[in-house]
């Protein structure tokens, strides 16, 4: 499995799910972490090809730039399963894609925010890793909804690379530049929202009250922030892909027919019942 990194709570839960499931099934897993660098991830795939593994799972850091190495895997007779993130390659270069509907997540974030602010907001957006499938789609899906609300304006949009540290830095800059003009934050993941919450508090405003915040993932940290009244909603993106991944991997290796896209099941969560739900959450 060529994992892309360990940038967020989501990713840590995703990695844990994959490793735990392999253990439970007694599958021999070679796990490589590319530390958020595409060249490292390409190198990881090449290593796995040389090791003659039966099947390669990968969460491509960005959408483009995969054709060459995927062709090498194909030539070696090793099927590729895209897990979590898509790659922009011809369909014959991968067996299946297991992951979320990022476009719908972006739309849901837009719908939720529109309701929260009654169609009136000056929004800053914290974008995920530039060129990644979730950042591309969450950007697009959100705009599809927002364009129907003339009172909702995106005043700035900047990448925080899906990390808490960058989310805070970008929000610091936004606050310096626009100050109290900002009434809402849309963060492509919870970690960046948590960073933004810190920045807003340091600036002397109340996150969740003075500035409404909606993000994506539904991680533990997001639930805690909702319980503290600092985050207004989180749209679920499920990282616990291990069981479905190995189920697909086995089918692919056995030559069974699998769908080209296997979507994961997801919801939306709000502060009202966050404390009740949190204990039952696995990430
Ligand atoms: O939302 C974010 C992570 O690819 C869906 O990557 C994943 C995203 C997730 O860093 O927290």
mmCIF file with all atom_site columns, N, CA and C and ligand atoms in Angstrom, residues 7-8 10-11 84-85 102 134 138 162 188-189 217 237, ligand 1:
data_model
loop_
_atom_site.group_PDB
_atom_site.id
_atom_site.type_symbol
_atom_site.label_atom_id
_atom_site.label_alt_id
_atom_site.label_comp_id
_atom_site.label_asym_id
_atom_site.label_entity_id
_atom_site.label_seq_id
_atom_site.pdbx_PDB_ins_code
_atom_site.Cartn_x
_atom_site.Cartn_y
_atom_site.Cartn_z
_atom_site.occupancy
_atom_site.B_iso_or_equiv
_atom_site.pdbx_formal_charge
_atom_site.auth_seq_id
_atom_site.auth_comp_id
_atom_site.auth_asym_id
_atom_site.auth_atom_id
_atom_site.pdbx_PDB_model_num
ATOM   1  N N  . UNK A 1 7   ? -0.858  13.540 7.082  1.00 0.00 ? 7   UNK A N  1
ATOM   2  C CA . UNK A 1 7   ? -1.099  14.973 7.236  1.00 0.00 ? 7   UNK A CA 1
ATOM   3  C C  . UNK A 1 7   ? -2.252  15.335 8.166  1.00 0.00 ? 7   UNK A C  1
ATOM   4  N N  . UNK A 1 8   ? -3.172  14.402 8.431  1.00 0.00 ? 8   UNK A N  1
ATOM   5  C CA . UNK A 1 8   ? -4.389  14.777 9.168  1.00 0.00 ? 8   UNK A CA 1
ATOM   6  C C  . UNK A 1 8   ? -4.864  13.636 10.060 1.00 0.00 ? 8   UNK A C  1
ATOM   7  N N  . UNK A 1 10  ? -7.676  12.350 9.804  1.00 0.00 ? 10  UNK A N  1
ATOM   8  C CA . UNK A 1 10  ? -8.309  11.445 8.838  1.00 0.00 ? 10  UNK A CA 1
ATOM   9  C C  . UNK A 1 10  ? -7.319  10.408 8.334  1.00 0.00 ? 10  UNK A C  1
ATOM   10 N N  . UNK A 1 11  ? -6.144  10.886 7.921  1.00 0.00 ? 11  UNK A N  1
ATOM   11 C CA . UNK A 1 11  ? -5.145  9.997  7.321  1.00 0.00 ? 11  UNK A CA 1
ATOM   12 C C  . UNK A 1 11  ? -4.630  8.982  8.341  1.00 0.00 ? 11  UNK A C  1
ATOM   13 N N  . UNK A 1 84  ? -9.328  5.918  -1.457 1.00 0.00 ? 84  UNK A N  1
ATOM   14 C CA . UNK A 1 84  ? -9.565  7.280  -0.970 1.00 0.00 ? 84  UNK A CA 1
ATOM   15 C C  . UNK A 1 84  ? -9.506  8.322  -2.090 1.00 0.00 ? 84  UNK A C  1
ATOM   16 N N  . UNK A 1 85  ? -8.344  8.541  -2.715 1.00 0.00 ? 85  UNK A N  1
ATOM   17 C CA . UNK A 1 85  ? -8.242  9.586  -3.743 1.00 0.00 ? 85  UNK A CA 1
ATOM   18 C C  . UNK A 1 85  ? -8.142  9.005  -5.150 1.00 0.00 ? 85  UNK A C  1
ATOM   19 N N  . UNK A 1 102 ? -16.486 13.292 -3.196 1.00 0.00 ? 102 UNK A N  1
ATOM   20 C CA . UNK A 1 102 ? -15.970 14.578 -2.715 1.00 0.00 ? 102 UNK A CA 1
ATOM   21 C C  . UNK A 1 102 ? -16.784 15.761 -3.231 1.00 0.00 ? 102 UNK A C  1
ATOM   22 N N  . UNK A 1 134 ? -9.795  15.389 -3.609 1.00 0.00 ? 134 UNK A N  1
ATOM   23 C CA . UNK A 1 134 ? -10.753 15.984 -2.668 1.00 0.00 ? 134 UNK A CA 1
ATOM   24 C C  . UNK A 1 134 ? -10.745 17.517 -2.700 1.00 0.00 ? 134 UNK A C  1
ATOM   25 N N  . UNK A 1 138 ? -14.114 19.374 -3.709 1.00 0.00 ? 138 UNK A N  1
ATOM   26 C CA . UNK A 1 138 ? -14.741 20.135 -2.624 1.00 0.00 ? 138 UNK A CA 1
ATOM   27 C C  . UNK A 1 138 ? -14.818 21.614 -2.983 1.00 0.00 ? 138 UNK A C  1
ATOM   28 N N  . UNK A 1 162 ? -4.288  20.669 3.917  1.00 0.00 ? 162 UNK A N  1
ATOM   29 C CA . UNK A 1 162 ? -4.974  19.675 4.765  1.00 0.00 ? 162 UNK A CA 1
ATOM   30 C C  . UNK A 1 162 ? -4.353  19.546 6.163  1.00 0.00 ? 162 UNK A C  1
ATOM   31 N N  . UNK A 1 188 ? -11.702 22.641 3.835  1.00 0.00 ? 188 UNK A N  1
ATOM   32 C CA . UNK A 1 188 ? -11.829 21.354 3.134  1.00 0.00 ? 188 UNK A CA 1
ATOM   33 C C  . UNK A 1 188 ? -11.580 20.151 4.041  1.00 0.00 ? 188 UNK A C  1
ATOM   34 N N  . UNK A 1 189 ? -10.992 20.377 5.243  1.00 0.00 ? 189 UNK A N  1
ATOM   35 C CA . UNK A 1 189 ? -10.974 19.279 6.228  1.00 0.00 ? 189 UNK A CA 1
ATOM   36 C C  . UNK A 1 189 ? -10.970 19.851 7.651  1.00 0.00 ? 189 UNK A C  1
ATOM   37 N N  . UNK A 1 217 ? -14.891 15.904 7.171  1.00 0.00 ? 217 UNK A N  1
ATOM   38 C CA . UNK A 1 217 ? -14.229 14.700 7.725  1.00 0.00 ? 217 UNK A CA 1
ATOM   39 C C  . UNK A 1 217 ? -15.055 14.081 8.853  1.00 0.00 ? 217 UNK A C  1
ATOM   40 N N  . UNK A 1 237 ? -16.552 12.273 6.062  1.00 0.00 ? 237 UNK A N  1
ATOM   41 C CA . UNK A 1 237 ? -15.789 11.590 5.025  1.00 0.00 ? 237 UNK A CA 1
ATOM   42 C C  . UNK A 1 237 ? -15.137 10.418 5.737  1.00 0.00 ? 237 UNK A C  1
HETATM 43 O O1 . LIG B 2 .   ? -10.482 14.769 3.931  1.00 0.00 ? 1   LIG B O1 1
HETATM 44 C C1 . LIG B 2 .   ? -8.239  15.031 4.641  1.00 0.00 ? 1   LIG B C1 1
HETATM 45 C C2 . LIG B 2 .   ? -7.019  14.262 4.301  1.00 0.00 ? 1   LIG B C2 1
HETATM 46 O O2 . LIG B 2 .   ? -8.199  12.384 0.904  1.00 0.00 ? 1   LIG B O2 1
HETATM 47 C C3 . LIG B 2 .   ? -10.385 12.416 1.750  1.00 0.00 ? 1   LIG B C3 1
HETATM 48 O O3 . LIG B 2 .   ? -7.224  13.845 2.975  1.00 0.00 ? 1   LIG B O3 1
HETATM 49 C C4 . LIG B 2 .   ? -8.948  12.555 2.045  1.00 0.00 ? 1   LIG B C4 1
HETATM 50 C C5 . LIG B 2 .   ? -8.595  13.866 2.694  1.00 0.00 ? 1   LIG B C5 1
HETATM 51 C C6 . LIG B 2 .   ? -9.253  14.143 4.017  1.00 0.00 ? 1   LIG B C6 1
HETATM 52 O O4 . LIG B 2 .   ? -5.873  14.898 4.568  1.00 0.00 ? 1   LIG B O4 1
HETATM 53 O O5 . LIG B 2 .   ? -8.373  15.202 6.023  1.00 0.00 ? 1   LIG B O5 1
#
